[in-house]
Short mmCIF file of C-alpha atoms in Angstrom, two decimals:
data_model
loop_
_atom_site.label_atom_id
_atom_site.label_comp_id
_atom_site.label_asym_id
_atom_site.label_seq_id
_atom_site.Cartn_x
_atom_site.Cartn_y
_atom_site.Cartn_z
CA UNK F 1 81.60 55.87 -104.38
CA UNK F 2 82.35 57.74 -101.20
CA UNK F 3 85.94 56.42 -101.07
CA UNK F 4 86.56 57.56 -104.64
CA UNK F 5 85.25 61.02 -103.80
CA UNK F 6 87.54 61.42 -100.80
CA UNK F 7 90.53 60.16 -102.81
CA UNK F 8 89.79 62.70 -105.51
CA UNK F 9 89.39 65.44 -102.88
CA UNK F 10 92.70 64.49 -101.28
CA UNK F 11 94.62 64.55 -104.56
CA UNK F 12 92.93 67.78 -105.54
CA UNK F 13 93.94 69.49 -102.29
CA UNK F 14 97.47 68.14 -102.60
CA UNK F 15 97.78 69.34 -106.19
CA UNK F 16 96.43 72.78 -105.29
CA UNK F 17 98.92 73.05 -102.41
CA UNK F 18 101.82 72.15 -104.69
CA UNK F 19 100.72 74.70 -107.28
CA UNK F 20 100.36 77.40 -104.61
CA UNK F 21 103.80 76.55 -103.21
CA UNK F 22 105.40 76.74 -106.66
CA UNK F 23 103.66 80.02 -107.39
CA UNK F 24 104.64 81.59 -104.06
CA UNK F 25 108.27 80.51 -104.39
CA UNK F 26 108.80 81.74 -107.94
CA UNK F 27 110.71 85.03 -108.19
CA UNK F 28 111.49 86.95 -111.39
CA UNK F 29 113.94 89.82 -111.81
CA UNK F 30 113.51 92.66 -114.28
CA UNK F 31 116.00 93.28 -117.06
CA UNK F 32 117.53 96.23 -115.14
CA UNK F 33 117.53 94.77 -111.66
CA UNK F 34 118.99 91.97 -109.63
CA UNK F 35 117.58 90.32 -106.50
CA UNK F 36 119.45 89.41 -103.34
CA UNK F 37 117.97 86.67 -101.15
CA UNK F 38 118.28 87.14 -97.39
CA UNK F 39 117.28 84.29 -95.11
CA UNK F 40 116.41 85.54 -91.64
CA UNK F 41 117.86 82.32 -90.18
CA UNK F 42 120.83 81.54 -92.45
CA UNK F 43 121.68 85.11 -93.47
CA UNK F 44 122.41 86.51 -96.92
CA UNK F 45 122.59 83.75 -99.51
CA UNK F 46 125.41 83.49 -102.02
CA UNK F 47 123.25 83.11 -105.08
CA UNK F 48 121.54 86.08 -106.63
CA UNK F 49 118.85 86.35 -109.27
CA UNK F 50 120.42 88.00 -112.31
CA UNK F 51 118.55 90.51 -114.50
CA UNK F 52 115.80 88.87 -116.57
CA UNK F 53 116.03 85.52 -114.76
CA UNK F 54 113.38 83.55 -112.87
CA UNK F 55 114.23 81.39 -109.88
CA UNK F 56 112.41 79.23 -107.37
CA UNK F 57 112.95 79.93 -103.66
CA UNK F 58 111.30 77.17 -101.58
CA UNK F 59 111.63 79.01 -98.27
CA UNK F 60 109.28 81.74 -99.48
CA UNK F 61 106.41 79.48 -98.45
CA UNK F 62 107.40 80.02 -94.81
CA UNK F 63 105.98 83.33 -93.54
CA UNK F 64 108.56 86.00 -92.58
CA UNK F 65 111.48 83.73 -93.46
CA UNK F 66 112.82 85.21 -96.70
CA UNK F 67 113.47 88.87 -97.49
CA UNK F 68 114.09 89.87 -101.11
CA UNK F 69 116.24 92.90 -101.95
CA UNK F 70 115.46 94.22 -105.43
CA UNK F 71 118.32 96.39 -106.66
CA UNK F 72 118.17 98.53 -109.76
CA UNK F 73 121.46 98.26 -111.59
CA UNK F 74 121.16 101.08 -114.11
CA UNK F 75 120.75 103.88 -114.67
CA UNK F 76 121.36 105.40 -111.26
CA UNK F 77 122.06 109.03 -110.36
CA UNK F 78 123.92 110.61 -107.46
CA UNK F 79 123.88 114.32 -106.67
CA UNK F 80 126.90 115.22 -104.58
CA UNK F 81 127.86 118.83 -103.69
CA UNK F 82 131.45 119.01 -102.47
CA UNK F 83 132.55 121.90 -100.19
CA UNK F 84 136.20 122.16 -99.15
CA UNK F 85 137.31 124.68 -96.51
CA UNK F 86 141.00 125.28 -95.86
CA UNK F 87 142.21 124.79 -92.25
CA UNK F 88 142.68 128.53 -91.69
CA UNK F 89 139.13 129.19 -92.85
CA UNK F 90 137.81 126.52 -90.52
CA UNK F 91 139.69 128.11 -87.62
CA UNK F 92 138.22 131.54 -88.36
CA UNK F 93 134.73 130.12 -88.94
CA UNK F 94 134.41 131.52 -92.47
CA UNK F 95 131.30 130.79 -94.50
CA UNK F 96 131.08 128.81 -97.75
CA UNK F 97 131.94 131.86 -99.86
CA UNK F 98 135.56 131.25 -98.80
CA UNK F 99 135.42 127.52 -99.66
CA UNK F 100 136.08 125.56 -102.83
CA UNK F 101 132.84 124.07 -104.16
CA UNK F 102 132.13 121.45 -106.82
CA UNK F 103 128.46 120.64 -107.52
CA UNK F 104 127.89 117.75 -109.93
CA UNK F 105 125.47 114.96 -110.86
CA UNK F 106 126.96 111.51 -111.35
CA UNK F 107 125.36 108.84 -113.51
CA UNK F 108 126.53 105.35 -112.60
CA UNK F 109 125.64 101.67 -112.79
CA UNK F 110 126.25 98.64 -110.57
CA UNK F 111 127.75 95.41 -111.86
CA UNK F 112 125.53 92.45 -111.06
CA UNK F 113 128.36 90.20 -109.85
CA UNK F 114 129.45 92.83 -107.28
CA UNK F 115 126.03 93.52 -105.82
CA UNK F 116 126.46 91.14 -102.91
CA UNK F 117 129.82 92.63 -101.89
CA UNK F 118 128.38 96.14 -102.14
CA UNK F 119 125.41 95.14 -99.99
CA UNK F 120 127.71 93.69 -97.34
CA UNK F 121 129.71 96.95 -97.32
CA UNK F 122 126.71 98.97 -96.18
CA UNK F 123 126.67 99.93 -92.47
CA UNK F 124 123.14 98.49 -92.13
CA UNK F 125 121.68 95.58 -94.09
CA UNK F 126 119.27 97.88 -95.89
CA UNK F 127 119.55 99.01 -99.48
CA UNK F 128 118.27 102.48 -98.55
CA UNK F 129 121.69 103.08 -96.93
CA UNK F 130 123.41 103.06 -100.32
CA UNK F 131 123.29 106.84 -100.84
CA UNK F 132 124.75 107.69 -97.39
CA UNK F 133 127.48 105.15 -98.06
CA UNK F 134 128.27 106.66 -101.47
CA UNK F 135 128.29 110.18 -99.98
CA UNK F 136 130.83 109.04 -97.40
CA UNK F 137 133.04 107.47 -100.04
CA UNK F 138 132.79 110.56 -102.28
CA UNK F 139 133.79 112.87 -99.42
CA UNK F 140 136.83 110.71 -98.78
CA UNK F 141 137.75 110.74 -102.47
CA UNK F 142 137.41 114.52 -102.90
CA UNK F 143 139.28 115.28 -99.65
CA UNK F 144 142.23 113.26 -100.86
CA UNK F 145 142.12 114.86 -104.30
CA UNK F 146 141.88 118.43 -102.94
CA UNK F 147 144.95 117.86 -100.78
CA UNK F 148 146.79 117.08 -104.01
CA UNK F 149 145.37 119.95 -106.09
CA UNK F 150 145.45 122.64 -103.37
CA UNK F 151 147.59 121.70 -100.35
CA UNK F 152 147.33 125.24 -98.88
CA UNK F 153 145.83 128.68 -99.47
CA UNK F 154 148.67 129.70 -101.77
CA UNK F 155 147.32 127.30 -104.41
CA UNK F 156 144.15 129.35 -104.93
CA UNK F 157 145.71 131.16 -107.87
CA UNK F 158 144.81 129.14 -110.96
CA UNK F 159 142.91 126.49 -108.99
CA UNK F 160 139.66 127.01 -110.91
CA UNK F 161 141.34 126.23 -114.24
CA UNK F 162 143.01 123.14 -112.81
CA UNK F 163 139.70 121.91 -111.41
CA UNK F 164 137.88 122.37 -114.71
CA UNK F 165 140.58 120.50 -116.55
CA UNK F 166 140.62 117.69 -113.99
CA UNK F 167 136.83 117.25 -114.08
CA UNK F 168 136.75 117.04 -117.88
CA UNK F 169 139.69 114.67 -118.32
CA UNK F 170 140.56 112.56 -115.28
CA UNK F 171 137.70 112.58 -112.79
CA UNK F 172 135.60 109.77 -114.29
CA UNK F 173 138.49 107.33 -114.70
CA UNK F 174 139.78 107.95 -111.18
CA UNK F 175 136.29 107.48 -109.72
CA UNK F 176 135.90 104.15 -111.52
CA UNK F 177 139.25 102.99 -110.14
CA UNK F 178 138.32 104.20 -106.65
CA UNK F 179 134.94 102.36 -106.66
CA UNK F 180 136.11 99.24 -108.51
CA UNK F 181 135.86 97.10 -105.37
CA UNK F 182 132.15 97.91 -105.01
CA UNK F 183 131.41 97.23 -108.70
CA UNK F 184 130.27 100.82 -109.36
CA UNK F 185 130.90 102.18 -112.84
CA UNK F 186 130.50 105.91 -113.53
CA UNK F 187 129.18 106.55 -117.02
CA UNK F 188 128.72 110.32 -117.11
CA UNK F 189 129.43 113.35 -114.90
CA UNK F 190 127.31 116.49 -115.23
CA UNK F 191 129.06 119.43 -113.58
CA UNK F 192 126.65 122.04 -112.30
CA UNK F 193 129.09 124.53 -110.73
CA UNK F 194 132.75 124.93 -109.85
CA UNK F 195 133.51 127.78 -107.46
CA UNK F 196 136.89 128.94 -106.17
CA UNK F 197 137.14 131.96 -103.82
CA UNK F 198 139.12 134.99 -104.92
CA UNK F 199 142.71 134.68 -103.72
CA UNK F 200 143.17 138.39 -102.89
CA UNK F 201 139.94 138.53 -100.87
CA UNK F 202 140.83 135.31 -99.08
CA UNK F 203 144.32 136.53 -98.14
CA UNK F 204 142.96 139.88 -96.93
CA UNK F 205 140.50 138.04 -94.72
CA UNK F 206 143.30 135.91 -93.28
CA UNK F 207 145.33 139.02 -92.45
CA UNK F 208 142.36 140.37 -90.51
CA UNK F 209 141.97 137.04 -88.78
CA UNK F 210 142.82 138.35 -85.30
CA UNK F 211 139.99 140.87 -85.46
CA UNK F 212 137.64 138.15 -86.64
CA UNK F 213 138.67 135.93 -83.74
CA UNK F 214 138.18 138.79 -81.26
CA UNK F 215 134.70 139.50 -82.64
CA UNK F 216 133.81 135.84 -82.50
CA UNK F 217 135.02 135.55 -78.90
CA UNK F 218 133.00 138.64 -78.00
CA UNK F 219 129.87 137.10 -79.51
CA UNK F 220 130.51 133.89 -77.60
CA UNK F 221 130.96 135.89 -74.37
CA UNK F 222 127.69 137.75 -74.94
CA UNK F 223 125.88 134.48 -75.58
CA UNK F 224 127.36 132.93 -72.41
CA UNK F 225 126.32 135.93 -70.33
CA UNK F 226 122.80 135.75 -71.71
CA UNK F 227 122.63 132.05 -70.86
CA UNK F 228 123.92 132.74 -67.32
CA UNK F 229 121.26 135.44 -66.81
CA UNK F 230 118.62 133.08 -68.09
CA UNK F 231 119.71 130.35 -65.66
CA UNK F 232 119.78 132.83 -62.76
CA UNK F 233 116.28 133.99 -63.64
CA UNK F 234 115.09 130.39 -63.71
CA UNK F 235 116.59 129.78 -60.25
CA UNK F 236 114.89 132.89 -58.84
CA UNK F 237 111.59 131.79 -60.34
CA UNK F 238 111.98 128.35 -58.77
CA UNK F 239 112.61 129.92 -55.34
CA UNK F 240 109.59 132.18 -55.73
CA UNK F 241 107.37 129.29 -56.77
CA UNK F 242 108.63 127.27 -53.81
CA UNK F 243 107.59 130.06 -51.47
CA UNK F 244 104.19 130.23 -53.07
CA UNK F 245 103.78 126.49 -52.58
CA UNK F 246 104.62 126.85 -48.88
CA UNK F 247 102.07 129.64 -48.53
CA UNK F 248 99.44 127.57 -50.34
CA UNK F 249 100.08 124.64 -48.00
CA UNK F 250 99.65 126.96 -45.02
CA UNK F 251 96.39 128.33 -46.40
CA UNK F 252 95.08 124.80 -46.86
CA UNK F 253 96.05 123.96 -43.29
CA UNK F 254 94.42 127.08 -41.84
CA UNK F 255 91.42 128.05 -43.99
CA UNK F 256 90.64 131.05 -41.75
CA UNK F 257 93.73 132.79 -43.10
CA UNK F 258 91.81 133.56 -46.27
CA UNK F 259 89.95 136.33 -44.42
CA UNK F 260 92.20 137.27 -41.49
CA UNK F 261 95.77 136.70 -42.67
CA UNK F 262 98.51 139.27 -42.89
CA UNK F 263 101.94 138.19 -43.96
CA UNK F 264 104.74 139.74 -41.90
CA UNK F 265 107.66 138.03 -43.59
CA UNK F 266 108.25 135.39 -46.21
CA UNK F 267 111.72 133.91 -46.39
CA UNK F 268 112.92 130.41 -45.56
CA UNK F 269 109.91 130.13 -43.25
CA UNK F 270 106.48 131.71 -43.34
CA UNK F 271 105.38 133.91 -40.40
CA UNK F 272 101.71 134.81 -40.18
CA UNK F 273 99.80 136.91 -37.62
CA UNK F 274 96.07 136.23 -37.29
CA UNK F 275 93.65 138.72 -35.72
CA UNK F 276 89.89 137.96 -35.45
CA UNK F 277 88.45 141.02 -37.06
CA UNK F 278 85.04 141.02 -35.28
CA UNK F 279 86.48 140.84 -31.76
CA UNK F 280 89.00 143.55 -32.57
CA UNK F 281 86.29 145.96 -33.73
CA UNK F 282 84.02 145.07 -30.82
CA UNK F 283 86.76 145.86 -28.34
CA UNK F 284 87.42 149.23 -29.95
CA UNK F 285 83.70 150.07 -29.98
CA UNK F 286 83.49 149.32 -26.25
CA UNK F 287 86.31 151.75 -25.55
CA UNK F 288 84.91 154.44 -27.82
CA UNK F 289 81.31 154.48 -26.37
CA UNK F 290 80.55 157.79 -24.50
CA UNK F 291 79.84 157.61 -20.75
CA UNK F 292 76.93 160.13 -20.96
CA UNK F 293 74.47 157.50 -22.07
CA UNK F 294 73.85 156.46 -18.46
CA UNK F 295 73.87 152.79 -19.29
CA UNK F 296 76.28 150.39 -17.71
CA UNK F 297 79.31 149.61 -19.75
CA UNK F 298 79.14 146.23 -21.36
CA UNK F 299 81.66 143.66 -20.44
CA UNK F 300 84.86 144.65 -22.06
CA UNK F 301 86.63 141.92 -23.91
CA UNK F 302 90.26 142.72 -24.48
CA UNK F 303 91.53 142.33 -27.99
CA UNK F 304 92.55 138.81 -28.70
CA UNK F 305 96.26 138.32 -28.97
CA UNK F 306 97.40 137.48 -32.47
CA UNK F 307 98.07 133.87 -33.28
CA UNK F 308 101.54 133.16 -34.52
CA UNK F 309 101.78 130.35 -37.03
CA UNK F 310 105.34 129.65 -38.03
CA UNK F 311 106.29 127.08 -40.63
CA UNK F 312 109.88 125.92 -40.54
CA UNK F 313 111.79 123.20 -42.35
CA UNK F 314 112.51 120.98 -39.31
CA UNK F 315 112.28 120.90 -35.55
CA UNK F 316 116.01 121.47 -35.19
CA UNK F 317 115.67 124.83 -36.97
CA UNK F 318 112.82 126.06 -34.84
CA UNK F 319 113.34 129.43 -33.16
CA UNK F 320 111.43 130.83 -30.19
CA UNK F 321 108.73 133.23 -31.19
CA UNK F 322 109.49 136.69 -29.91
CA UNK F 323 106.61 138.75 -28.62
CA UNK F 324 106.61 142.28 -29.99
CA UNK F 325 107.62 145.09 -27.58
CA UNK F 326 105.55 148.09 -26.60
CA UNK F 327 107.11 150.26 -29.25
CA UNK F 328 106.60 147.59 -31.98
CA UNK F 329 103.89 148.24 -34.43
CA UNK F 330 101.72 145.23 -35.38
CA UNK F 331 100.38 144.50 -38.78
CA UNK F 332 96.93 145.66 -37.68
CA UNK F 333 96.54 149.36 -36.85
CA UNK F 334 95.79 150.17 -33.23
CA UNK F 335 97.00 146.85 -31.86
CA UNK F 336 99.63 147.07 -29.13
CA UNK F 337 101.07 144.27 -27.07
CA UNK F 338 101.10 144.60 -23.28
CA UNK F 339 104.29 143.92 -21.40
CA UNK F 340 103.53 141.12 -18.87
CA UNK F 341 106.06 142.46 -16.41
CA UNK F 342 104.41 145.86 -16.25
CA UNK F 343 101.00 144.24 -15.88
CA UNK F 344 102.13 142.24 -12.86
CA UNK F 345 103.72 145.26 -11.36
CA UNK F 346 100.52 147.29 -11.68
#
């Protein structure tokens, strides 16, 4: 009894696995689409699933092995605005009002037997790159055609009529011949706008081309000067910030400078004179006390000489600190330096 149960369980699991495998590997294409099969190991397969067909792909049971590309064959639409600027207009930097423009919507379809070749023509193996590819091909087509219809600016007269006639009669057939290798068939072309600049206005603008070039060069010069001023301002700001960083480092090294610091100069190096404020005032009070009080004079403490903290970039750039002369005026009022030579002589 137990053996029969396990045999039944085994065959049941096996049958369920086969059914799941068949279900996972079955792929159906819609009546307007075809499916390309890309194997991540073997590459793009030759066979495709035609519209309305159902096929079995065994490798779909392997996770991340098969990638399906569903491609809608018809109807497809492409909006392509074409703008053509003559070489002289490009040199002068004229806007699109001096350019030939053709705005149209193109309805097209893709032949199922050419889908694989079209997919391999894309720059990246991704069907989303179809529109950029078609835009590139359309630009190439229209550039070649415009060189035939209007080789230079003298062909502007009557160009609008020639373009309208070409779009109505020959454009669709020439596009189908141009895209025949990719299997693209254009069914209908809906022209939204055809614009040709006025020939007299265009020629007058070309005659004033030297003035336009001079004005453009002047604008470029002004922009370059503004950029140079901006860069110079940035350099000055960097130098100023570097000085502030040096001063901040000095303040961190000598916290007493927060109360008793006076900056004499700030250039490549920072020079600071420090004067203890309490001793300076006490010395002045001792000198200013009247002698009529009858009390002995307190011990006079001479003003403390200022401390000179000098920060330089390196020991080889160090300079001897010069003591101020008698006629030099210190940062602090009333402070005078005594000449050692005179003191010894006295």
